[in-house]
Amino acid sequence: MKLKGLSAVVTGGGSGLGEATASALTEQGVKVALLDLNEAAANDVAGRIGAVAVKCNVSSAESVEAALAAAEEHNGAARICVNCAGIADAGRIVGRNGPLPLEAFDKVIQVNLVGSFNVMRLVAARMTELDPLDEVGERGMIINTASVAAFEGQVGQAAYSASKGGIAALTLPAAREFAQFGVRVCTIAPGVMDTPMVGGMTEEVRDSLAASVPFPKRLGTAEEYASLALHLLQNQFMNGEVVRMDGAIRMQPR
């Protein structure tokens, strides 16, 4: 896919992986709309990279409908969607205070899994009606974000792992369904990344996490995620894949 001049929506674009991806896309000449619940953060990023910010709750059908309509009015129909919005709330299934509250599990599932599906279904409905971009018939691409926790969830990550496992499992059926319309679907499964999600950890914990990566022995960067997203977009034969980006890490139980 040739990116220059296309329109994109990036969820969670106000920070971390979403911010880096949005920045990389604008550098390629893509018109980007940042969809984020944190409107102030999205506006700040949008001002710096030349994008448009739209407040959006990805787990709400009405909110996403309105956000996509606003993005399309400003930038035109989206050919690219990168879903980076997510939360990483932790908790044991049965902890010291008893079983994990059901609402705590549901919150993570609603934001991460339902939110990604919600945006994907609404974006895809628009993409499938667009004219093809080339003689092959490609119309657009959707990139979702899972995690290595989808495959090696640690103790305390039940909700997060379940949500990311669901995203990984969605990849192939979505790619197969949208293939007839020329819309590709891939998922990136990052390892331990140096993003705001781990920003609150102590330096000791961060160093320990970095040391657990076989090579290179450091945390991954948002810019590396963005670079992979660009490659997936530009490599037309990448479709239906869950791509790990983790420095060969395999998470231990704790």
Coordinates of C-alpha atoms in Angstrom, one line a residue:
M1 CA 0.0 0.0 0.0
K2 CA 1.3 3.4 -0.9
L3 CA 0.7 5.6 2.1
K4 CA 1.1 9.2 1.0
G5 CA -2.2 11.0 0.8
L6 CA -4.2 8.3 2.6
S7 CA -6.3 8.8 5.7
A8 CA -5.8 6.9 9.0
V9 CA -7.4 6.6 12.4
V10 CA -5.2 5.6 15.3
T11 CA -6.9 4.7 18.6
G12 CA -5.0 5.5 21.8
G13 CA -3.2 8.1 19.8
G14 CA -2.6 10.4 22.7
S15 CA 0.4 8.5 24.1
G16 CA 2.7 5.5 23.8
L17 CA 2.3 3.1 20.8
G18 CA -0.5 5.2 19.3
E19 CA 1.4 8.4 19.5
A20 CA 4.5 7.0 17.8
T21 CA 2.5 5.3 15.1
A22 CA 0.5 8.5 14.4
S23 CA 3.7 10.4 14.2
A24 CA 5.3 7.9 11.8
L25 CA 2.2 7.9 9.6
T26 CA 2.2 11.7 9.3
E27 CA 5.8 11.6 8.3
Q28 CA 4.8 9.4 5.4
G29 CA 2.2 12.0 4.3
V30 CA -0.8 10.3 5.8
K31 CA -3.7 12.3 7.2
V32 CA -4.2 11.1 10.8
A33 CA -7.1 11.3 13.2
L34 CA -6.2 10.5 16.8
L35 CA -9.0 8.8 18.7
D36 CA -8.5 8.9 22.5
L37 CA -10.5 9.1 25.6
N38 CA -7.9 11.6 27.0
E39 CA -8.8 14.5 24.8
A40 CA -6.1 16.8 26.2
A41 CA -3.4 14.3 25.5
A42 CA -4.7 13.7 22.0
N43 CA -4.9 17.4 21.3
D44 CA -1.3 17.9 22.5
V45 CA 0.0 15.2 20.1
A46 CA -2.2 16.4 17.3
G47 CA -0.8 19.9 17.6
R48 CA 2.8 18.6 17.5
I49 CA 2.5 16.2 14.5
G50 CA -0.2 17.9 12.4
A51 CA -3.1 15.5 13.0
V52 CA -6.7 15.9 14.2
A53 CA -7.8 14.8 17.7
V54 CA -11.2 13.3 18.4
K55 CA -12.4 12.2 21.8
C56 CA -13.5 8.6 21.8
N57 CA -14.5 5.8 24.1
V58 CA -13.6 2.7 22.1
S59 CA -16.0 0.4 24.1
S60 CA -19.0 2.6 23.1
A61 CA -20.6 2.0 19.8
E62 CA -22.1 5.5 19.7
S63 CA -18.8 7.1 20.7
V64 CA -16.9 5.3 17.9
E65 CA -19.5 6.0 15.3
A66 CA -19.4 9.7 16.1
A67 CA -15.6 9.8 16.2
L68 CA -15.2 8.0 12.9
A69 CA -17.7 10.4 11.3
A70 CA -15.8 13.4 12.7
A71 CA -12.5 11.9 11.4
E72 CA -13.9 11.3 8.0
E73 CA -15.3 14.8 7.7
H74 CA -11.9 16.2 8.4
N75 CA -9.6 13.8 6.6
G76 CA -11.8 11.8 4.3
A77 CA -12.5 8.1 4.4
A78 CA -9.9 6.1 6.4
R79 CA -7.9 3.5 4.5
I80 CA -5.8 2.7 7.6
C81 CA -6.8 1.8 11.1
V82 CA -4.3 1.1 13.9
N83 CA -5.9 0.1 17.2
C84 CA -3.5 0.9 20.2
A85 CA -6.1 1.9 22.8
G86 CA -5.8 -0.4 25.9
I87 CA -5.4 -0.8 29.6
A88 CA -3.3 -3.2 31.7
D89 CA -5.1 -3.5 35.0
A90 CA -3.7 -6.4 37.0
G91 CA -5.3 -8.7 39.6
R92 CA -5.2 -12.4 40.7
I93 CA -8.3 -14.4 39.9
V94 CA -8.4 -15.3 43.6
G95 CA -6.4 -12.8 45.7
R96 CA -5.9 -12.1 49.4
N97 CA -9.3 -10.4 49.5
G98 CA -11.1 -13.1 47.6
P99 CA -12.1 -13.6 44.0
L100 CA -11.4 -10.8 41.5
P101 CA -14.4 -8.6 41.2
L102 CA -16.2 -9.4 38.0
E103 CA -16.4 -5.7 37.0
A104 CA -12.6 -5.5 37.2
F105 CA -12.3 -8.4 34.6
D106 CA -15.1 -7.0 32.5
K107 CA -13.5 -3.5 32.4
V108 CA -10.3 -4.9 30.8
I109 CA -12.2 -7.0 28.3
Q110 CA -14.5 -4.1 27.4
V111 CA -11.6 -1.7 26.6
N112 CA -9.1 -4.0 25.1
L113 CA -11.1 -6.7 23.3
V114 CA -14.5 -5.3 22.8
G115 CA -13.0 -1.9 22.0
S116 CA -10.7 -3.2 19.3
F117 CA -13.5 -5.3 17.8
N118 CA -15.9 -2.3 18.0
V119 CA -13.5 0.0 16.1
M120 CA -12.6 -2.8 13.6
R121 CA -16.2 -3.6 12.7
L122 CA -17.1 0.0 12.2
V123 CA -14.0 0.9 10.2
A124 CA -14.3 -2.2 8.1
A125 CA -17.9 -1.4 7.2
R126 CA -16.7 1.9 5.7
M127 CA -13.5 0.5 4.1
T128 CA -15.4 -2.2 2.2
E129 CA -17.5 0.4 0.4
L130 CA -14.5 2.4 -0.9
D131 CA -13.1 2.1 -4.4
P132 CA -10.0 -0.1 -4.7
L133 CA -6.6 1.7 -4.4
D134 CA -4.9 -0.4 -7.1
E135 CA -5.4 -3.1 -9.7
V136 CA -5.0 -5.8 -7.1
G137 CA -8.2 -4.5 -5.4
E138 CA -6.7 -3.4 -2.0
R139 CA -9.0 -1.0 -0.1
G140 CA -7.3 -0.7 3.3
M141 CA -5.8 -2.3 6.3
I142 CA -6.6 -2.7 10.0
I143 CA -3.8 -3.4 12.5
N144 CA -4.7 -4.5 16.0
T145 CA -2.5 -4.7 19.1
A146 CA -2.2 -7.8 21.2
S147 CA 0.7 -8.7 23.5
V148 CA 3.0 -11.6 24.3
A149 CA 0.7 -11.9 27.3
A150 CA -1.8 -13.5 24.9
F151 CA 0.5 -16.5 24.8
E152 CA 2.4 -16.4 28.1
G153 CA 0.2 -14.7 30.6
Q154 CA 1.7 -14.2 34.0
V155 CA 0.1 -14.6 37.4
G156 CA -2.1 -11.5 37.9
Q157 CA -2.7 -11.0 34.1
A158 CA -5.8 -13.1 33.6
A159 CA -8.0 -10.3 32.4
Y160 CA -5.2 -8.7 30.3
S161 CA -4.1 -12.0 28.8
A162 CA -7.7 -13.0 28.0
S163 CA -8.3 -9.7 26.2
K164 CA -5.1 -9.9 24.2
G165 CA -5.6 -13.5 23.4
G166 CA -9.0 -12.6 22.0
I167 CA -7.5 -9.9 19.8
A168 CA -5.0 -12.4 18.5
A169 CA -7.7 -15.0 17.8
L170 CA -9.8 -12.4 15.9
T171 CA -7.0 -11.8 13.4
L172 CA -7.4 -14.7 11.0
P173 CA -11.2 -14.8 10.8
A174 CA -11.4 -11.1 10.2
A175 CA -8.7 -11.3 7.5
R176 CA -10.5 -14.1 5.8
E177 CA -13.9 -12.3 6.0
F178 CA -12.5 -9.0 4.6
A179 CA -10.4 -10.6 1.9
Q180 CA -13.1 -10.5 -0.7
F181 CA -13.1 -6.7 -0.2
G182 CA -9.4 -6.2 -0.3
V183 CA -9.1 -5.2 3.3
R184 CA -6.1 -6.7 5.2
V185 CA -5.9 -7.5 8.9
C186 CA -2.8 -8.1 11.0
T187 CA -2.0 -7.9 14.7
I188 CA 1.2 -6.9 16.4
A189 CA 2.0 -8.6 19.7
P190 CA 4.6 -6.5 21.5
G191 CA 6.8 -7.7 24.4
V192 CA 7.8 -5.5 27.3
M193 CA 7.6 -2.0 25.9
D194 CA 8.9 1.4 27.3
T195 CA 5.5 3.1 27.2
P196 CA 3.4 4.9 29.8
M197 CA 1.9 1.5 30.9
V198 CA 5.3 0.7 32.5
G199 CA 6.2 4.3 33.2
G200 CA 5.0 4.0 36.8
M201 CA 7.3 1.1 37.6
T202 CA 10.4 1.6 39.7
E203 CA 13.8 1.7 38.0
E204 CA 14.7 -1.6 39.6
V205 CA 11.6 -3.3 38.2
R206 CA 12.2 -1.8 34.7
D207 CA 15.9 -3.0 34.8
S208 CA 14.7 -6.4 35.8
L209 CA 12.2 -6.5 32.9
A210 CA 14.9 -5.4 30.5
A211 CA 17.3 -8.0 31.7
S212 CA 14.8 -10.7 31.0
V213 CA 14.8 -9.9 27.2
P214 CA 17.3 -12.3 25.5
F215 CA 18.4 -9.7 22.9
P216 CA 18.6 -6.8 22.9
K217 CA 18.6 -6.5 26.7
R218 CA 16.3 -3.5 26.9
L219 CA 12.6 -2.6 26.7
G220 CA 11.1 -2.2 23.3
T221 CA 10.3 1.3 22.0
A222 CA 7.1 2.8 20.7
E223 CA 9.1 3.8 17.6
E224 CA 9.9 0.2 16.9
Y225 CA 6.2 -0.7 17.1
A226 CA 5.5 2.2 14.6
S227 CA 8.2 0.9 12.3
L228 CA 6.6 -2.5 12.2
A229 CA 3.2 -1.1 11.6
L230 CA 4.5 0.9 8.6
H231 CA 6.1 -2.3 7.2
L232 CA 2.8 -4.2 7.6
L233 CA 1.0 -1.5 5.8
Q234 CA 3.5 -1.3 2.9
N235 CA 3.9 -5.1 2.5
Q236 CA 0.8 -6.2 0.7
F237 CA 1.4 -9.9 1.4
M238 CA 1.2 -9.5 5.1
N239 CA -2.3 -10.5 6.0
G240 CA -4.0 -12.6 8.7
E241 CA -0.8 -12.7 10.8
V242 CA -0.1 -12.1 14.5
V243 CA 3.5 -10.8 14.6
R244 CA 5.5 -10.9 17.8
M245 CA 7.9 -8.1 18.5
D246 CA 9.6 -9.0 21.7
G247 CA 13.4 -9.6 21.5
A248 CA 12.7 -13.3 21.8
I249 CA 11.3 -13.0 25.3
R250 CA 9.1 -15.8 26.7
M251 CA 7.4 -14.6 29.8
Q252 CA 7.8 -16.6 33.0
P253 CA 4.9 -17.3 35.4
R254 CA 5.9 -14.4 37.6

